Tab-separated table of C-alpha atoms and ligand atoms in Angstrom:
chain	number	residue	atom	x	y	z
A	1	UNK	CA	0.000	0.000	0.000
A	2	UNK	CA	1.906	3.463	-0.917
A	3	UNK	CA	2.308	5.308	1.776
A	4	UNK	CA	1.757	9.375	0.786
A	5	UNK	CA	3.111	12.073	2.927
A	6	UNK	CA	0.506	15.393	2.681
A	7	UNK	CA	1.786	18.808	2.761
A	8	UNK	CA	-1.400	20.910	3.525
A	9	UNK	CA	0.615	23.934	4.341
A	10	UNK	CA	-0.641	27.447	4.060
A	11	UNK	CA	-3.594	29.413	2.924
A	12	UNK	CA	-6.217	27.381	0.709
A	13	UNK	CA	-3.784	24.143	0.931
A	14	UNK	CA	-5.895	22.671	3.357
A	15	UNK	CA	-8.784	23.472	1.398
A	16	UNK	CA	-7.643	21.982	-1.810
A	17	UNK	CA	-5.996	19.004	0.481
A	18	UNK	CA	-9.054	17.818	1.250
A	19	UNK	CA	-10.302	17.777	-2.133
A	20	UNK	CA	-7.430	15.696	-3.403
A	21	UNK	CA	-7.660	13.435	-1.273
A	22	UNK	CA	-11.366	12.716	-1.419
A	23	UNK	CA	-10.461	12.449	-5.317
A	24	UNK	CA	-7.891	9.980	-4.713
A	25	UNK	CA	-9.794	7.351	-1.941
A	26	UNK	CA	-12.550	7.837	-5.339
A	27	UNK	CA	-10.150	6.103	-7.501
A	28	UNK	CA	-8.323	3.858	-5.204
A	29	UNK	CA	-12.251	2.419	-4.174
A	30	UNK	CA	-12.540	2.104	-8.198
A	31	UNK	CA	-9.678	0.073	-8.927
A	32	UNK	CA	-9.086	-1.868	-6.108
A	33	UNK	CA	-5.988	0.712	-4.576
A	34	UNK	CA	-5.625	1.780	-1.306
A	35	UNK	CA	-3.097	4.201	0.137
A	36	UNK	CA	-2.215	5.617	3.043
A	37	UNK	CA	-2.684	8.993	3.867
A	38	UNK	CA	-0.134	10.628	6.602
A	39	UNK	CA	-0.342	14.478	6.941
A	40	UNK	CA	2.605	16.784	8.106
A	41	UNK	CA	3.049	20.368	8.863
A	42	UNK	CA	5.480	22.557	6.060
A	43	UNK	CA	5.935	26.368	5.595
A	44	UNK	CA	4.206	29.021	7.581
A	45	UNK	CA	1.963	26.714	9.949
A	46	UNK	CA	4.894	24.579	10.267
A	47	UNK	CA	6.613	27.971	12.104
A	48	UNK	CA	3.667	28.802	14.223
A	49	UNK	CA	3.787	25.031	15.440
A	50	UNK	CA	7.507	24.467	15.499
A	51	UNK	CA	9.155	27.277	14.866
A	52	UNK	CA	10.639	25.336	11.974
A	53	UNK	CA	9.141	25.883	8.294
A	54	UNK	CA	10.541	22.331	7.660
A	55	UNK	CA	10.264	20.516	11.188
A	56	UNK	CA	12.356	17.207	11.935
A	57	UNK	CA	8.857	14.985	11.914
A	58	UNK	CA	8.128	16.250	8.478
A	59	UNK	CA	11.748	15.329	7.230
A	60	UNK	CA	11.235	12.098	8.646
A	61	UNK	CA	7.538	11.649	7.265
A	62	UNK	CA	8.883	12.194	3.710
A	63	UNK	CA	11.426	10.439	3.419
A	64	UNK	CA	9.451	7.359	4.980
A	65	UNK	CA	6.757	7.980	2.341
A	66	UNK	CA	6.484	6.289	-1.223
A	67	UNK	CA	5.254	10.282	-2.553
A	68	UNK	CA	4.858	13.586	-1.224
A	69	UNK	CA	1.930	15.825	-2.262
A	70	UNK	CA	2.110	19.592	-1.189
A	71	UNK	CA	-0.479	21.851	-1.695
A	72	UNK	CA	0.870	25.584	-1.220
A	73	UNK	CA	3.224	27.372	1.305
A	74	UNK	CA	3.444	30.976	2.285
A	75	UNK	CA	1.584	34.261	3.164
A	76	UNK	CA	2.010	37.714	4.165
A	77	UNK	CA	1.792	37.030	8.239
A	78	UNK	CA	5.581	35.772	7.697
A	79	UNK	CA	6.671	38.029	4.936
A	80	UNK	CA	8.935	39.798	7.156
A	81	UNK	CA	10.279	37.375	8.895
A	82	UNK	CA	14.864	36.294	8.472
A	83	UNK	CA	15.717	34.162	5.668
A	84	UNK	CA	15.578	30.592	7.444
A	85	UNK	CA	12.160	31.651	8.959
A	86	UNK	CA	10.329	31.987	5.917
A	87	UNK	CA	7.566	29.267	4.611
A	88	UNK	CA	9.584	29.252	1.042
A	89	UNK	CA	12.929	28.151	2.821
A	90	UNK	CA	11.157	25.277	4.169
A	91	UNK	CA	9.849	24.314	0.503
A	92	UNK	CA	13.096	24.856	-0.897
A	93	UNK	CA	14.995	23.028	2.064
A	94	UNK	CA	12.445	20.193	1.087
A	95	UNK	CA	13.371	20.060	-2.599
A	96	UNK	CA	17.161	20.033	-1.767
A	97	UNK	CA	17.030	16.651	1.087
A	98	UNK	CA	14.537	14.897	-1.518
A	99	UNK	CA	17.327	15.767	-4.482
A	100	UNK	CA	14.238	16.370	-6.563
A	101	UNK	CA	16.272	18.457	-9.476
A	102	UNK	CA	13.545	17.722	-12.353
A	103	UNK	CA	10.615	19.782	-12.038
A	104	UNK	CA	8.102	18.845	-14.657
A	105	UNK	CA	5.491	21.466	-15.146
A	106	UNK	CA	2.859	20.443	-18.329
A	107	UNK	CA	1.034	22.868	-19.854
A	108	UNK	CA	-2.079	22.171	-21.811
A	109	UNK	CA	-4.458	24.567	-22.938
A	110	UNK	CA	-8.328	23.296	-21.788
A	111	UNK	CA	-10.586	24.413	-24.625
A	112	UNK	CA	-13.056	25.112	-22.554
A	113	UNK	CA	-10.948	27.630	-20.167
A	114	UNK	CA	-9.802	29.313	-23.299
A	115	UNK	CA	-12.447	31.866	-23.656
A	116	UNK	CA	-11.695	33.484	-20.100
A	117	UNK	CA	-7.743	33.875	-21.056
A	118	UNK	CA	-6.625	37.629	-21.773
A	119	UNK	CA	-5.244	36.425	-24.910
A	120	UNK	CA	-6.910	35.166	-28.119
A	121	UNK	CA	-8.230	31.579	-28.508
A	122	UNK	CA	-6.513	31.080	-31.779
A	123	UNK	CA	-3.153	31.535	-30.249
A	124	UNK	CA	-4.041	29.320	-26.991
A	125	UNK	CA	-5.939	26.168	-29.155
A	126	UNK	CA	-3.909	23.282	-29.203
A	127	UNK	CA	-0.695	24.238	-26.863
A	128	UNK	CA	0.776	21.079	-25.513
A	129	UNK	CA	4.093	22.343	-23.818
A	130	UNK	CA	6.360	20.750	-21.031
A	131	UNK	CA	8.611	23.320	-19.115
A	132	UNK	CA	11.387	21.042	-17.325
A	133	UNK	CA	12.800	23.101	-14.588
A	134	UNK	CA	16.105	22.332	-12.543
A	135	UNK	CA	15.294	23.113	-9.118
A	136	UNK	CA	18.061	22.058	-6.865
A	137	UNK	CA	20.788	24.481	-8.109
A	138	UNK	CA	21.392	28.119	-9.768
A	139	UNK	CA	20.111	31.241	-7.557
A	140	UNK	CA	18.167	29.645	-5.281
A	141	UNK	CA	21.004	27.178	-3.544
A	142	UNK	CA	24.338	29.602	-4.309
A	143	UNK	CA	25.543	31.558	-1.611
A	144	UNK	CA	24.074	34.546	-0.372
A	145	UNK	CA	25.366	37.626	1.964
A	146	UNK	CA	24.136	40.649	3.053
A	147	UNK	CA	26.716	43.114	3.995
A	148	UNK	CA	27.151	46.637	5.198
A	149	UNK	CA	28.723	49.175	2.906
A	150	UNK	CA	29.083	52.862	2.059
A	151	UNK	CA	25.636	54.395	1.985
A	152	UNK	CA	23.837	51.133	2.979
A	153	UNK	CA	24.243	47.297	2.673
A	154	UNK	CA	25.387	44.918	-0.367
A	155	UNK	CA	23.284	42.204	-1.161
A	156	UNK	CA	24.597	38.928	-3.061
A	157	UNK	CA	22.987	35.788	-4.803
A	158	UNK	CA	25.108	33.796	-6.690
A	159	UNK	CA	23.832	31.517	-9.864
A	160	UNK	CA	25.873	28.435	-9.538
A	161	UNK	CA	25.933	25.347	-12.247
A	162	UNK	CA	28.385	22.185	-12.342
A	163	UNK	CA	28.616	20.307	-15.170
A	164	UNK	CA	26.687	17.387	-13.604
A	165	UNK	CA	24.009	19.439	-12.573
A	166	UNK	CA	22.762	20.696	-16.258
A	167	UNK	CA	23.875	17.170	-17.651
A	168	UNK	CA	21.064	15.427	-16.056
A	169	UNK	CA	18.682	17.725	-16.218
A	170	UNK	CA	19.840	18.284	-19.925
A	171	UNK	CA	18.864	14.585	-20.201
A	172	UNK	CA	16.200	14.366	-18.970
A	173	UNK	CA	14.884	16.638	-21.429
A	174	UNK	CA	16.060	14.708	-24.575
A	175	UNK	CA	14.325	11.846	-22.994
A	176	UNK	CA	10.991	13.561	-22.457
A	177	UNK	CA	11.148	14.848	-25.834
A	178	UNK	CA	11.355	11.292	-27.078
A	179	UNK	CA	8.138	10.691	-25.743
A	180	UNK	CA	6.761	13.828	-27.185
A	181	UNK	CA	6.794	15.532	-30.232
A	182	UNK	CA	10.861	15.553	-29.997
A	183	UNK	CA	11.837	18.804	-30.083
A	184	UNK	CA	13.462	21.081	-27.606
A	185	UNK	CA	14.333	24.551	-26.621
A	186	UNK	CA	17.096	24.796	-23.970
A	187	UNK	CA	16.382	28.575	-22.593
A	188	UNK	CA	19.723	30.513	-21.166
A	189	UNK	CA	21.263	34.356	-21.310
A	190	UNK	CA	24.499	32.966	-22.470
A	191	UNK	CA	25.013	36.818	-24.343
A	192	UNK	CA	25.657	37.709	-20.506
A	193	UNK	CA	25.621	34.785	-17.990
A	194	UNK	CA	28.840	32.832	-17.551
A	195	UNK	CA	26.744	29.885	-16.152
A	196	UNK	CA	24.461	30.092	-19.227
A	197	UNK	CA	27.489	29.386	-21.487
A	198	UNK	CA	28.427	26.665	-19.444
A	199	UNK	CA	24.339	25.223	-19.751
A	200	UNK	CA	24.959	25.817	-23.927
A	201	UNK	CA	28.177	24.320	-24.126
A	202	UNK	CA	26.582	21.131	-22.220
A	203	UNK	CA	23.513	21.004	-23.997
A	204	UNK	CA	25.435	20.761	-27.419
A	205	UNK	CA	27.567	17.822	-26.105
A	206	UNK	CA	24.513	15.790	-24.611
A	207	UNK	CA	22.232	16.928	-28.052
A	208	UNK	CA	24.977	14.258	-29.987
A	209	UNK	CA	23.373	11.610	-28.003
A	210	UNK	CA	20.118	12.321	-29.983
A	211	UNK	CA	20.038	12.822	-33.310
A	212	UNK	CA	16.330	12.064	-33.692
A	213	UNK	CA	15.347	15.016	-31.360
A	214	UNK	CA	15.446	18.472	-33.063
A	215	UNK	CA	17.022	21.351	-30.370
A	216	UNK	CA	17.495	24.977	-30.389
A	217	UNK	CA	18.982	27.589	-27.958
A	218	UNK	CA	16.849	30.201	-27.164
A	219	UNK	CA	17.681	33.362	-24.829
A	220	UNK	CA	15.409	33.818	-21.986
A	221	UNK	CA	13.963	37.040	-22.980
A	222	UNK	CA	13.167	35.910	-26.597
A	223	UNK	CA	11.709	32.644	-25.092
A	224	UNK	CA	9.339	35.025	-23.059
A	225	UNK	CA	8.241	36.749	-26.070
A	226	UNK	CA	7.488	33.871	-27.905
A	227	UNK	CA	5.634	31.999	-25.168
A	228	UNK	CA	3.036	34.563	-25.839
A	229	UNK	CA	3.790	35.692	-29.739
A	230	UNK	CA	3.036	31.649	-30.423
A	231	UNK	CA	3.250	28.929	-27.716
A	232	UNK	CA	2.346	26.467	-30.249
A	233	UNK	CA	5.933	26.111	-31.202
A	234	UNK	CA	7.175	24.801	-28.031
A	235	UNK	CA	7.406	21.232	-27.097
A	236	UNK	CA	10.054	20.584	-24.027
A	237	UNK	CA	11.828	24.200	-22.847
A	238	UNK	CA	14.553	22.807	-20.703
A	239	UNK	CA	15.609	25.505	-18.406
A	240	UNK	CA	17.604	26.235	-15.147
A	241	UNK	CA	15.894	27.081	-11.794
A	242	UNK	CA	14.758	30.894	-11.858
A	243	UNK	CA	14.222	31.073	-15.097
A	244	UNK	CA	11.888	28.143	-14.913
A	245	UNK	CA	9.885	29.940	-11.775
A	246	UNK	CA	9.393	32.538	-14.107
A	247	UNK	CA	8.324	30.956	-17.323
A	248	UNK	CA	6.104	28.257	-16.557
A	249	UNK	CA	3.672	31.088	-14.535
A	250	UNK	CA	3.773	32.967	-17.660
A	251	UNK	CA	2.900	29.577	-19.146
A	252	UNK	CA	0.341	29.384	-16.925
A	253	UNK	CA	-2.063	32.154	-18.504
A	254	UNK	CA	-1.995	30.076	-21.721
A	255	UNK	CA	-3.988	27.533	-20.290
A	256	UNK	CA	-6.623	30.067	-19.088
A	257	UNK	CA	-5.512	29.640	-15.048
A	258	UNK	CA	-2.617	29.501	-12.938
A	259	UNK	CA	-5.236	27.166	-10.796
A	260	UNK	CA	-5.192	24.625	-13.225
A	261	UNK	CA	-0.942	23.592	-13.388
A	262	UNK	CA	0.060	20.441	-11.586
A	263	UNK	CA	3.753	20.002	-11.439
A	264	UNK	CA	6.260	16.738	-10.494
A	265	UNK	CA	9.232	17.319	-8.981
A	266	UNK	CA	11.689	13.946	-9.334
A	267	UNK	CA	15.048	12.814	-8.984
A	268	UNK	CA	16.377	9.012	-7.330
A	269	UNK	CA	14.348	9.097	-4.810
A	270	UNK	CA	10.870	10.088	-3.551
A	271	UNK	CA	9.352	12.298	-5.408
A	272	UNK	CA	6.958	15.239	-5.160
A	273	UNK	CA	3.847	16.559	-6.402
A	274	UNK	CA	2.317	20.387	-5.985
A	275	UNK	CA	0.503	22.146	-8.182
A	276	UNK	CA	2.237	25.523	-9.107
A	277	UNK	CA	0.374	27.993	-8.080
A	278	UNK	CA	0.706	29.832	-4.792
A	279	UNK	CA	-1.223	29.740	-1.245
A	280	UNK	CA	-3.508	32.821	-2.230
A	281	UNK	CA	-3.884	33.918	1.604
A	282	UNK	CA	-6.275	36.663	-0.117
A	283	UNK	CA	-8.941	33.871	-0.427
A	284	UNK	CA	-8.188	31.527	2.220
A	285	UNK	CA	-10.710	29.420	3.922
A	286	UNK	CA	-13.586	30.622	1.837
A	287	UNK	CA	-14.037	27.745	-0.063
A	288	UNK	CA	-13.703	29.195	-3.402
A	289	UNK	CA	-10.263	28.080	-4.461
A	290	UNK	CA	-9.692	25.654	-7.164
A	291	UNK	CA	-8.589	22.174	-6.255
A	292	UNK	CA	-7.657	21.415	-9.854
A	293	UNK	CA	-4.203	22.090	-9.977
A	294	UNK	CA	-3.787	19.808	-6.965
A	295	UNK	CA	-5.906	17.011	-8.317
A	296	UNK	CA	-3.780	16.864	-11.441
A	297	UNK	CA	-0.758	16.597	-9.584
A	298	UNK	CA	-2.434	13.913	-7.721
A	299	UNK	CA	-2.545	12.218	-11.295
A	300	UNK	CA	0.947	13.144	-12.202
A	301	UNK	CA	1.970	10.980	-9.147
A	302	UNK	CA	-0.131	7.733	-9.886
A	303	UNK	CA	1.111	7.876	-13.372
A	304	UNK	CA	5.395	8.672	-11.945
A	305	UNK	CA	5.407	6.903	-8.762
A	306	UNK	CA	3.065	4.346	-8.962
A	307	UNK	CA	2.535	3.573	-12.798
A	308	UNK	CA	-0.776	4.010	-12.743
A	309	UNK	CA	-1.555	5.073	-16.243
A	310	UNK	CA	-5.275	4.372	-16.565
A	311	UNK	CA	-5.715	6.046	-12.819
A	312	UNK	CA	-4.279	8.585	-14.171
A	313	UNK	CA	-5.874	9.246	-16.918
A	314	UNK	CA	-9.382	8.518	-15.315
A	315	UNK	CA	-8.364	11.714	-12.985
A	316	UNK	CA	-7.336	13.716	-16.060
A	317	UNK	CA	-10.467	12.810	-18.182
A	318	UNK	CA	-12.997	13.513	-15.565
A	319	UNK	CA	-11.384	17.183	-15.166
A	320	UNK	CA	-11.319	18.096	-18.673
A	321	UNK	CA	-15.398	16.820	-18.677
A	322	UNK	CA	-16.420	19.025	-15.817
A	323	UNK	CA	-14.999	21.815	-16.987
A	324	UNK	CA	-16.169	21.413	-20.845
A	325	UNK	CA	-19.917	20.447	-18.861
A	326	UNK	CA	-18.999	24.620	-17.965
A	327	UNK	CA	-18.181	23.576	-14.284
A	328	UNK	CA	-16.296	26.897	-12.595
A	329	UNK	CA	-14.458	27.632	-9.457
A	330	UNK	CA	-14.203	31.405	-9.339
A	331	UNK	CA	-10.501	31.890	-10.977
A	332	UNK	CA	-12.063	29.869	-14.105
A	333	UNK	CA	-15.048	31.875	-14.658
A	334	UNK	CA	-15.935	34.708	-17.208
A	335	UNK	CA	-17.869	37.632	-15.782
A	336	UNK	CA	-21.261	35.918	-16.241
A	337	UNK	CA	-20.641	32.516	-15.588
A	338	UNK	CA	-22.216	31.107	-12.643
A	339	UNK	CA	-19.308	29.151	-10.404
A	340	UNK	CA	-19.189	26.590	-7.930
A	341	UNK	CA	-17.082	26.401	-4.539
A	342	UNK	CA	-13.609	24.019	-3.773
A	343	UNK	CA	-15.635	21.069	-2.053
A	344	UNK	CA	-18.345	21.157	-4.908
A	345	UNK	CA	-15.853	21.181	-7.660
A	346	UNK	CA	-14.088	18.298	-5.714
A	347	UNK	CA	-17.159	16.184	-5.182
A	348	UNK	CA	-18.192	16.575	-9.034
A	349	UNK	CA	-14.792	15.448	-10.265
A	350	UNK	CA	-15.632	12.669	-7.585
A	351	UNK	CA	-18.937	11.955	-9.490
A	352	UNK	CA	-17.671	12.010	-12.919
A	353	UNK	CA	-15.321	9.356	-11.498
A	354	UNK	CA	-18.005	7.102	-10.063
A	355	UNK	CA	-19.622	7.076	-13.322
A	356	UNK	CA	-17.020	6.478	-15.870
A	357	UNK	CA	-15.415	3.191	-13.667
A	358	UNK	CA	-17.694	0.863	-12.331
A	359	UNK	CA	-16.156	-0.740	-8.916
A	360	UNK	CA	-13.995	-3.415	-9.953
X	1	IPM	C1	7.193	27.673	-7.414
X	1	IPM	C2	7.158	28.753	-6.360
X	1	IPM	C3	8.362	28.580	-5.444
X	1	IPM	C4	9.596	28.723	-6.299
X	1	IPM	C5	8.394	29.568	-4.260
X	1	IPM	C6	7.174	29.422	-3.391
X	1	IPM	C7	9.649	29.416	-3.447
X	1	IPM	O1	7.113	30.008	-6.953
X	1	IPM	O2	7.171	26.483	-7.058
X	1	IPM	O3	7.222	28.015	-8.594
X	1	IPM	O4	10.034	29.845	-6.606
X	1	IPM	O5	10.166	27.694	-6.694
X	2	MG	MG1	6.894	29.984	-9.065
């Protein structure tokens, strides 16, 4: 029985937690899979309980679990708080003891959605992206200081790459692309970025190892431009860590909501799931938030962890029919569309479940 470690966290986590979860006893009941469910404390509640935004018990918890699924950390109430005291740091300390360097974040435009985007359906229809984001290294992880100088302080992040480090991430990406429409676009600043020539210079090497896959560098600026000029272009964008955070929740808007992108973080070991939007303290615990990013993540680990393909894609199905049947938490809706709250979206998706698999 896999054991999964929950991450509620902060803001609407709990709210969308709950949802996933009731989505996820839905299918295990349906095919005959059970799991076990252990919840631990991460971020901002984790400091108001432990004073710790990544407390011993939850290090332990993960790393005795067979997946992690996170909801959303973070919030003003801790906004001022030092560096190691922040609800990121614990995230980010997370990442780093799991070694989870691959950060998968798919992008799919849902027809339905498309009509509430800011930009036109024409360019939207059809997008089918990956954005594979290296998350253990670059600014995040490289040191940082904060000094006092003449007329103030100096303040230092440092973007920091080893070979290894863009190798496997580099591969990754080739091997995705494989299983896609083969074709990449590594993203760097090489023009200005030492570390960027260093990513270029590795991706060309690795690139030899796959003729059949089609590559191209493209600068990180451009690559923002074009994500919105035509996204249809893109199949894998292989990218280092900050310039990943930024992309993919540009990426986000061409699939109509931020609410909507699940995201898998993996490397050897356990991996982790979390959708990528935020914690959105601004509508906490009003039961409006959408639980849909979440539940696809949910999917993203049956399908990684477990090999669960047809769970999976049960999950993934009975999303895309609620929202074409014009289903809408409040994020999703155009001004005149009627919505629905978090527990009502999560017990249709349940329903829509129920009826497509009979109980086996
Ligand atoms: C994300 C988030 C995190 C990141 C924050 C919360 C530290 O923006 O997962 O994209 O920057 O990685
Ligand atoms: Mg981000």
């Amino acid at each position: 029985m896999p054991k999964i470690a929950l991450l509620p966290g902060d803001g609407i986590g709990p709210e969308i937690t709950a949802e996933t979860v009731k989505v996820l006893e839905t299918v295990g009941r349906h095919f005959s899979r059970s799991f076990e469910f252990a919840t631990f404390s991460i971020g901002g509640d984790a400091i108001d309980r432990f004073g710790d935004p990544l407390p011993p018990q939850t290090l332990e918890g993960i790393r005795a679990a067979d997946a992690v699924l996170l909801a959303a950390v973070g919030g003003p109430k801790w906004d001022h708080n030092p560096g190691h005291l922040r609800p990121e740091t614990g995230l980010l300390r997370m990442r780093k003891e799991l070694g989870v360097y691959a950060n998968l974040r798919p992008v799919r435009a849902f027809e339905p959605l498309l009509h509430a985007s800011t930009l036109k359906q024409e360019v939207l229809l059809g997008v089918d992206l990956l954005i594979l984001r290296e998350l253990t290294g670059g600014l995040y992880f490289g040191e940082k200081s904060r000094k006092p100088a003449v007329g103030g302080e100096v303040a230092t992040d440092t973007l920091v790459y080893t070979t290894g480090e863009i190798e496997r991430i580099v591969r990754m990406g080739f091997e995705v692309a494989r299983t896609r429409r083969k074709r990449v676009h590594s993203v760097d600043k090489a023009n200005v970025l030492e570390s960027s020539r260093l990513w270029r210079e590795t991706v060309e090497r690795i690139a030899k190892e796959y003729p059949d896959v089609q590559y191209d560098h493209i600068l990180v600026d451009t690559c923002a431009m074009q994500l919105i000029r035509n996204p249809r272009q893109f199949d894998v964008i292989v990218t280092e860590n900050m310039f990943g955070d930024i992309l993919s929740d540009e990426a986000a808007m061409l699939t109509g909501s931020i609410g909507m992108l699940p995201s898998a973080s993996l490397g050897a070991g356990v991996a982790l799931y979390e959708p990528i939007h935020g914690s959105a303290p601004d509508i906490a615990g009003k039961g409006v938030a959408n639980p849909l990013g979440m539940i696809l993540s949910a999917a993203l680990m049956l399908r990684h962890s477990f090999g669960w393909e047809q769970e999976a894609t049960v999950i993934e199905q009975a999303v895309a029919e609620v929202l074409a049947e014009g289903v809408r938490t409040a994020d999703l809706a155009g001004p005149a569309e009627p919505t629905v709250s978090t527990s009502r979206m999560g017990d249709l998706i349940v329903q829509r479940i129920s009826a497509k698999v009979p109980i086996v």
